[in-house]
Short mmCIF file of C-alpha atoms and ligand atoms in Angstrom, two decimals:
data_model
loop_
_atom_site.label_atom_id
_atom_site.label_comp_id
_atom_site.label_asym_id
_atom_site.label_seq_id
_atom_site.Cartn_x
_atom_site.Cartn_y
_atom_site.Cartn_z
CA MET F 585 165.15 55.80 54.73
CA THR F 586 165.35 58.37 57.28
CA SER F 587 162.17 60.19 58.07
CA THR F 588 162.49 63.54 59.69
CA THR F 589 160.33 64.38 63.19
CA LYS F 590 157.88 66.99 62.92
CA LEU F 591 155.76 68.92 65.60
CA THR F 592 152.92 70.96 64.70
CA ILE F 593 151.08 72.20 68.03
CA THR F 594 148.60 75.71 68.35
CA GLN F 595 150.24 78.40 68.26
CA PRO F 596 152.16 79.36 72.09
CA ASP F 597 152.42 82.61 73.34
CA ASP F 598 155.14 83.89 75.68
CA TRP F 599 153.88 84.97 79.08
CA HIS F 600 157.15 87.35 80.12
CA LEU F 601 158.78 89.35 77.15
CA HIS F 602 160.68 92.42 77.46
CA LEU F 603 160.03 94.03 73.55
CA ARG F 604 161.88 97.05 74.66
CA ASP F 605 161.23 100.62 72.34
CA GLY F 606 162.51 102.97 70.04
CA VAL F 607 164.16 102.06 67.41
CA VAL F 608 164.85 98.76 68.29
CA LEU F 609 161.14 98.01 68.38
CA LYS F 610 159.93 96.67 65.20
CA ASP F 611 163.50 94.61 64.92
CA VAL F 612 162.32 92.86 68.63
CA LEU F 613 158.77 92.61 68.10
CA GLY F 614 159.82 91.22 64.70
CA HIS F 615 161.33 87.84 66.09
CA THR F 616 158.39 87.10 68.57
CA SER F 617 155.41 87.55 66.44
CA ARG F 618 157.02 85.32 63.85
CA GLN F 619 156.52 82.30 66.41
CA PHE F 620 154.23 83.57 69.39
CA GLY F 621 150.51 84.43 68.99
CA ARG F 622 150.58 87.03 72.18
CA ALA F 623 153.13 88.38 74.71
CA ILE F 624 152.99 89.80 78.13
CA VAL F 625 155.17 93.09 77.84
CA MET F 626 157.16 93.84 80.02
CA PRO F 627 156.71 97.80 81.49
CA ASN F 628 160.49 98.16 82.64
CA LEU F 629 161.40 100.84 79.77
CA ARG F 630 163.06 104.00 81.17
CA PRO F 631 160.95 105.62 82.39
CA PRO F 632 158.92 102.49 83.59
CA ILE F 633 155.38 101.98 82.48
CA THR F 634 153.44 103.49 85.88
CA THR F 635 150.41 104.76 84.56
CA VAL F 636 147.48 102.79 82.09
CA GLU F 637 148.48 106.25 79.99
CA LEU F 638 151.90 105.07 79.61
CA ALA F 639 150.84 101.71 78.67
CA LEU F 640 148.34 102.55 76.16
CA GLN F 641 151.20 105.01 74.43
CA TYR F 642 153.52 102.20 74.32
CA GLN F 643 150.31 99.54 73.37
CA ALA F 644 149.91 102.04 70.51
CA ARG F 645 153.99 102.03 69.46
CA ILE F 646 153.90 98.28 69.40
CA LEU F 647 151.05 98.18 67.15
CA GLN F 648 152.24 100.37 65.03
CA ALA F 649 155.44 98.88 64.66
CA ILE F 650 153.21 95.62 63.96
CA LYS F 651 151.60 97.13 61.15
CA GLU F 652 155.17 96.97 59.60
CA LEU F 653 156.13 93.19 59.62
CA PRO F 654 155.07 90.60 57.37
CA GLU F 655 151.78 89.50 57.24
CA ASN F 656 151.92 86.29 59.05
CA SER F 657 153.12 88.42 61.89
CA GLN F 658 149.93 90.63 62.08
CA SER F 659 148.31 88.88 63.83
CA PHE F 660 150.31 89.26 67.19
CA VAL F 661 148.86 90.73 70.38
CA PRO F 662 150.50 92.50 72.75
CA LEU F 663 149.24 92.17 76.26
CA MET F 664 149.73 95.16 78.32
CA THR F 665 151.63 95.25 82.04
CA LEU F 666 151.77 97.88 85.01
CA TYR F 667 154.99 98.35 86.73
CA LEU F 668 154.23 98.76 90.47
CA THR F 669 155.65 101.56 92.50
CA ASP F 670 155.46 102.71 96.13
CA ASN F 671 153.11 105.23 94.68
CA THR F 672 151.09 103.12 92.90
CA LYS F 673 147.47 104.38 93.14
CA ALA F 674 144.87 101.95 93.80
CA SER F 675 142.71 104.10 91.65
CA GLU F 676 144.37 103.23 88.47
CA ILE F 677 142.99 99.42 89.21
CA ALA F 678 139.93 99.58 87.88
CA LYS F 679 141.31 102.00 85.13
CA ALA F 680 144.23 99.62 84.11
CA LYS F 681 140.89 96.49 83.90
CA GLU F 682 139.00 98.87 81.90
CA ALA F 683 141.77 99.48 79.28
CA GLY F 684 142.84 95.82 79.04
CA ILE F 685 145.90 95.96 81.40
CA VAL F 686 146.43 92.09 82.11
CA ALA F 687 148.52 92.30 85.04
CA LEU F 688 151.12 94.72 87.21
CA LYS F 689 154.91 93.63 87.58
CA LEU F 690 156.34 93.40 91.10
CA TYR F 691 159.93 94.81 90.57
CA PRO F 692 161.89 94.54 94.25
CA ALA F 693 163.70 97.91 94.02
CA GLY F 694 167.01 97.22 92.45
CA ALA F 695 166.34 93.22 91.66
CA THR F 696 167.12 93.42 87.82
CA THR F 697 167.58 95.86 85.12
CA ASN F 698 165.97 99.10 85.09
CA SER F 699 164.43 98.25 88.69
CA ASP F 700 165.41 101.40 90.08
CA ALA F 701 161.68 102.34 90.92
CA GLY F 702 160.21 99.34 91.96
CA VAL F 703 158.80 98.76 95.41
CA THR F 704 160.99 99.37 98.43
CA ASN F 705 158.33 98.26 101.13
CA LEU F 706 154.96 96.25 100.17
CA ALA F 707 153.06 97.37 102.93
CA LYS F 708 152.76 100.64 100.84
CA CYS F 709 151.20 98.58 98.24
CA ASP F 710 148.13 96.82 100.66
CA GLU F 711 145.81 99.02 99.05
CA VAL F 712 146.62 98.71 95.68
CA LEU F 713 147.09 94.78 96.02
CA ASP F 714 143.72 94.40 97.66
CA ALA F 715 142.06 96.73 94.06
CA MET F 716 144.19 93.83 91.95
CA ALA F 717 142.36 90.86 93.81
CA GLN F 718 139.23 92.76 93.71
CA HIS F 719 139.33 93.52 89.96
CA ASN F 720 140.87 89.96 89.24
CA LEU F 721 144.77 91.58 87.90
CA PRO F 722 147.12 89.29 88.37
CA LEU F 723 150.00 90.53 90.21
CA LEU F 724 153.62 89.06 88.42
CA VAL F 725 156.63 89.17 91.01
CA HIS F 726 160.49 89.28 90.53
CA GLY F 727 160.73 87.27 92.89
CA GLU F 728 164.44 87.96 94.61
CA VAL F 729 165.52 89.47 97.81
CA THR F 730 167.97 92.37 97.05
CA SER F 731 170.22 92.83 100.38
CA ALA F 732 173.39 93.16 99.30
CA GLU F 733 174.75 90.89 102.04
CA ILE F 734 172.55 87.69 100.85
CA ASP F 735 174.46 85.01 98.16
CA LEU F 736 173.15 85.84 94.85
CA PHE F 737 172.29 82.40 94.29
CA ASP F 738 170.11 82.21 97.63
CA ARG F 739 167.92 85.33 96.64
CA GLU F 740 164.96 83.15 95.06
CA ALA F 741 164.92 81.04 98.37
CA ILE F 742 164.90 83.74 100.73
CA PHE F 743 162.42 85.60 98.65
CA ILE F 744 160.01 82.81 98.99
CA GLU F 745 159.64 82.69 102.92
CA GLU F 746 160.66 86.57 103.34
CA VAL F 747 158.37 88.26 100.82
CA LEU F 748 156.35 86.07 98.80
CA HIS F 749 154.38 83.66 101.07
CA PRO F 750 153.73 86.42 103.67
CA LEU F 751 152.31 88.83 100.77
CA ARG F 752 149.86 85.82 99.65
CA MET F 753 149.20 85.43 103.47
CA ARG F 754 148.30 89.81 103.95
CA HIS F 755 145.84 89.24 100.41
CA PRO F 756 144.53 85.99 100.36
CA GLN F 757 142.42 86.88 97.11
CA LEU F 758 145.49 87.80 95.04
CA ARG F 759 146.38 85.64 92.14
CA VAL F 760 150.09 85.61 91.41
CA VAL F 761 152.69 84.74 89.11
CA PHE F 762 156.33 83.68 90.00
CA GLU F 763 158.09 85.13 87.35
CA HIS F 764 160.89 83.33 85.61
CA ILE F 765 161.64 80.66 88.42
CA THR F 766 165.05 79.64 88.99
CA THR F 767 165.12 77.13 92.08
CA SER F 768 163.72 73.88 93.36
CA GLN F 769 162.55 76.04 96.13
CA ALA F 770 160.35 77.87 93.77
CA VAL F 771 159.05 74.52 91.96
CA ASP F 772 158.07 73.12 95.37
CA TYR F 773 156.22 76.32 96.24
CA VAL F 774 154.41 76.35 93.60
CA ASN F 775 153.07 73.10 93.35
CA THR F 776 152.42 72.60 97.02
CA THR F 777 150.85 75.51 98.17
CA ASP F 778 147.27 75.39 98.89
CA THR F 779 144.99 77.56 96.57
CA ALA F 780 141.74 76.84 98.60
CA ASN F 781 143.06 79.13 101.11
CA LEU F 782 145.15 81.13 98.61
CA GLY F 783 144.82 82.65 95.82
CA GLU F 784 146.23 80.93 92.61
CA ILE F 785 149.53 80.58 91.91
CA ALA F 786 151.25 79.85 88.81
CA ALA F 787 154.94 80.42 87.67
CA THR F 788 156.95 80.80 84.31
CA ILE F 789 159.44 79.34 83.32
CA THR F 790 162.30 80.42 80.67
CA ALA F 791 164.22 78.13 78.17
CA HIS F 792 167.62 78.92 79.30
CA HIS F 793 166.80 77.57 82.41
CA LEU F 794 165.27 74.64 81.34
CA LEU F 795 168.48 74.02 79.04
CA TYR F 796 171.73 75.54 81.05
CA ASN F 797 173.21 75.30 84.57
CA ARG F 798 175.17 78.18 85.79
CA ASN F 799 178.29 76.60 84.80
CA ALA F 800 177.28 77.62 81.21
CA ILE F 801 178.15 81.44 82.66
CA PHE F 802 181.90 80.63 83.58
CA LEU F 803 182.96 77.51 80.41
CA GLY F 804 186.28 78.21 80.01
CA GLY F 805 186.16 82.16 80.79
CA ILE F 806 183.56 84.55 81.37
CA ARG F 807 180.15 84.18 79.07
CA PRO F 808 178.55 87.20 79.32
CA HIS F 809 175.23 86.13 77.20
CA PHE F 810 174.67 83.82 79.89
CA TYR F 811 173.94 85.63 82.46
CA CYS F 812 170.64 87.21 83.26
CA LEU F 813 168.49 87.50 86.24
CA PRO F 814 167.74 85.33 88.13
CA VAL F 815 170.85 84.07 87.81
CA LEU F 816 171.17 80.36 86.31
CA LYS F 817 171.28 77.91 89.71
CA ARG F 818 172.76 74.32 89.87
CA GLU F 819 172.34 71.28 87.86
CA GLN F 820 169.41 69.99 90.51
CA HIS F 821 168.29 73.47 89.92
CA ARG F 822 167.66 72.94 86.26
CA LEU F 823 166.33 69.45 86.60
CA ALA F 824 163.88 70.24 89.17
CA LEU F 825 162.29 72.97 86.54
CA LEU F 826 162.31 70.58 83.81
CA ASN F 827 160.66 68.30 86.24
CA ALA F 828 158.25 70.73 86.73
CA ALA F 829 157.71 72.41 83.19
CA THR F 830 157.25 68.70 81.61
CA SER F 831 154.74 67.86 84.07
CA ASP F 832 150.43 67.94 84.04
CA SER F 833 150.67 70.17 86.47
CA LYS F 834 148.84 73.66 85.24
CA ARG F 835 150.96 75.79 87.08
CA PHE F 836 153.97 76.22 85.06
CA PHE F 837 153.90 77.76 81.74
CA LEU F 838 156.06 79.27 78.73
CA GLY F 839 157.83 83.04 79.66
CA THR F 840 161.00 83.22 77.85
CA ASP F 841 162.37 86.57 78.94
CA SER F 842 164.04 87.34 76.04
CA ALA F 843 165.59 90.33 77.45
CA PRO F 844 167.99 92.38 74.17
CA HIS F 845 171.11 93.88 75.47
CA SER F 846 173.21 95.89 73.23
CA LYS F 847 176.77 93.43 72.11
CA HIS F 848 178.89 96.35 74.05
CA LEU F 849 176.57 96.81 77.13
CA LYS F 850 176.75 93.00 77.59
CA GLU F 851 180.46 92.23 76.96
CA ASN F 852 181.52 95.21 79.20
CA GLU F 853 182.88 95.37 82.61
CA CYS F 854 179.45 95.62 84.48
CA GLY F 855 177.90 93.75 81.91
CA CYS F 856 173.50 93.54 81.60
CA ALA F 857 171.61 91.27 82.81
CA GLY F 858 169.55 89.37 80.14
CA CYS F 859 169.59 86.45 77.67
CA PHE F 860 168.17 87.21 74.01
CA THR F 861 166.31 84.29 73.13
CA ALA F 862 163.24 85.30 71.06
CA PRO F 863 164.56 84.24 67.68
CA GLN F 864 164.60 80.46 68.42
CA ALA F 865 162.45 80.15 71.44
CA VAL F 866 160.37 77.62 70.61
CA GLU F 867 163.22 75.72 69.33
CA PHE F 868 165.19 76.00 72.58
CA TYR F 869 161.78 74.93 74.56
CA ALA F 870 161.54 71.70 71.74
CA GLN F 871 165.14 71.02 72.60
CA ALA F 872 164.62 70.77 76.80
CA PHE F 873 161.33 68.68 76.54
CA ASP F 874 163.02 66.42 73.84
CA SER F 875 166.01 65.75 75.95
CA VAL F 876 163.88 63.98 78.49
CA GLY F 877 161.20 62.59 75.97
CA LYS F 878 158.38 64.54 76.58
CA LEU F 879 158.13 67.00 73.40
CA GLN F 880 154.48 65.25 74.04
CA GLN F 881 153.70 68.07 76.95
CA LEU F 882 155.26 71.13 75.38
CA GLU F 883 151.85 72.17 73.74
CA ALA F 884 150.31 72.12 77.03
CA PHE F 885 153.35 74.05 79.00
CA ALA F 886 153.62 76.53 75.31
CA SER F 887 149.91 77.48 74.60
CA PHE F 888 147.30 75.68 76.80
CA ARG F 889 148.32 76.85 80.78
CA GLY F 890 149.15 80.75 80.36
CA PRO F 891 146.15 81.40 78.31
CA ASP F 892 144.19 78.83 80.40
CA PHE F 893 145.39 81.20 83.58
CA TYR F 894 144.91 84.36 82.27
CA GLY F 895 141.54 83.61 81.28
CA LEU F 896 141.97 83.77 77.55
CA PRO F 897 140.91 81.80 74.68
CA ARG F 898 143.91 79.57 73.28
CA ASN F 899 145.33 80.18 70.13
CA THR F 900 143.59 78.48 67.10
CA LYS F 901 146.70 78.74 64.57
CA GLN F 902 149.07 76.00 64.61
CA ILE F 903 152.69 75.65 64.55
CA THR F 904 155.24 73.41 62.87
CA LEU F 905 158.86 72.84 64.13
CA GLU F 906 160.80 70.30 62.05
CA LYS F 907 163.83 68.36 64.09
CA THR F 908 166.53 69.68 61.28
CA SER F 909 169.89 71.20 62.75
CA GLN F 910 170.08 74.78 62.32
CA THR F 911 172.90 77.46 63.56
CA ILE F 912 172.23 80.16 65.72
CA PRO F 913 173.50 83.55 64.10
CA SER F 914 176.15 85.07 65.80
CA THR F 915 174.29 88.67 66.42
CA TYR F 916 171.72 90.44 64.64
CA GLN F 917 171.88 93.64 63.84
CA PHE F 918 169.09 96.02 65.55
CA GLY F 919 169.21 99.77 63.60
CA GLU F 920 172.40 100.83 64.91
CA GLU F 921 172.84 98.02 67.85
CA GLU F 922 174.25 94.75 67.27
CA ILE F 923 172.38 92.00 69.88
CA VAL F 924 173.96 88.48 70.50
CA PRO F 925 171.54 86.07 70.85
CA LEU F 926 171.66 83.32 73.36
CA ASN F 927 173.96 80.31 72.27
CA ALA F 928 175.14 82.44 69.21
CA GLY F 929 177.11 80.44 66.76
CA LYS F 930 176.24 77.01 68.24
CA SER F 931 173.09 74.61 66.64
CA LEU F 932 169.93 73.95 67.87
CA ASP F 933 168.37 70.39 66.96
CA TRP F 934 165.09 72.01 66.12
CA THR F 935 164.15 74.42 63.37
CA PHE F 936 160.87 76.24 63.58
CA LEU F 937 159.21 76.04 59.73
CA GLY F 938 156.17 78.83 60.33
C1 NCD D 365 165.96 91.88 82.45
C2 NCD D 365 165.93 92.96 81.09
O1 NCD D 365 166.89 92.91 80.76
O2 NCD D 365 164.70 93.62 81.40
N1 NCD D 365 167.06 91.03 82.60
C3 NCD D 365 167.12 89.50 82.92
O3 NCD D 365 168.40 89.47 83.17
N2 NCD D 365 166.17 88.92 82.82
C4 NCD D 365 164.81 91.91 83.63
C5 NCD D 365 164.65 91.05 84.23
O4 NCD D 365 163.23 90.17 83.86
O5 NCD D 365 164.89 90.99 85.44
ZN1 ZN D 366 162.16 89.82 82.52
#
């Protein structure tokens, strides 16, 4: 007799998500709200969400779209962020806190998709960063240096020394989330820095960085759907991330960085960065944790440590996964746009039941 393995855990949250806007918003949202209770919504729209007013308008569009989703998705809560620029005013921080904005996002100018308006010089943000520390609003960091002469694969490790650590020394009360970490250097930095003297630090980890190394981008030819930023790294880094995610450390939690782009913009001579993982997000993470026999750690990583860091209650609903294989669809239709999910057409060992 065979028995299927089931896993029931507290409903997870996604602490780093791109929901986009406009006609595709409802479709993008539908996938995440089926699995997750809440998500931190990235502000890198065009134009970026740089003020409380813009964030509240974006939140209203998301809440409107939620009303059109199936009943069991309607309790989904979008957590809003602001996009930090050279010109963000310190006075915006108190307003942000009051409006329920949960964090500010640092994109070094030019680091990734829609980051042209990002920060060119962090020294210009000192007053804002002090205000954030004072109001207990964390800084979410896209941790890559941007100089063209620095090797793409070294950008995160160099960012730690040149930007992140000095930033935390200058603002010792500031709480920081090192977003979508990809290297063993980032794991070591998050694990070892002394939070007695510096503000708390945590990191999000995507499912794709737990499952794939950089070979996936070049397997038998160029594979644009595996291209994201920060780019996938060597196997030794993937193993360090997997070890961190499945460890008992409270500093690592789930953030999919699910970032849809149209098929024609990914399969392009200058393809966009971003992997769309939302439809099977929890299954991808289950697959990664299962690969090292650590499924028992999934709930803490996916459902407990994020809300604990942000001072929010843990979700009360539960979700169940079953170890039955599913085939990932080759595309999704979002309005006029065709979106190719990560690992399209391939199978996954786990299936989300609800
Ligand atoms: C993200 C996007 O498409 O918005 N792309 C990505 O490769 N992760 C931006 C980001 O988070 O860097
Ligand atoms: Zn992102």
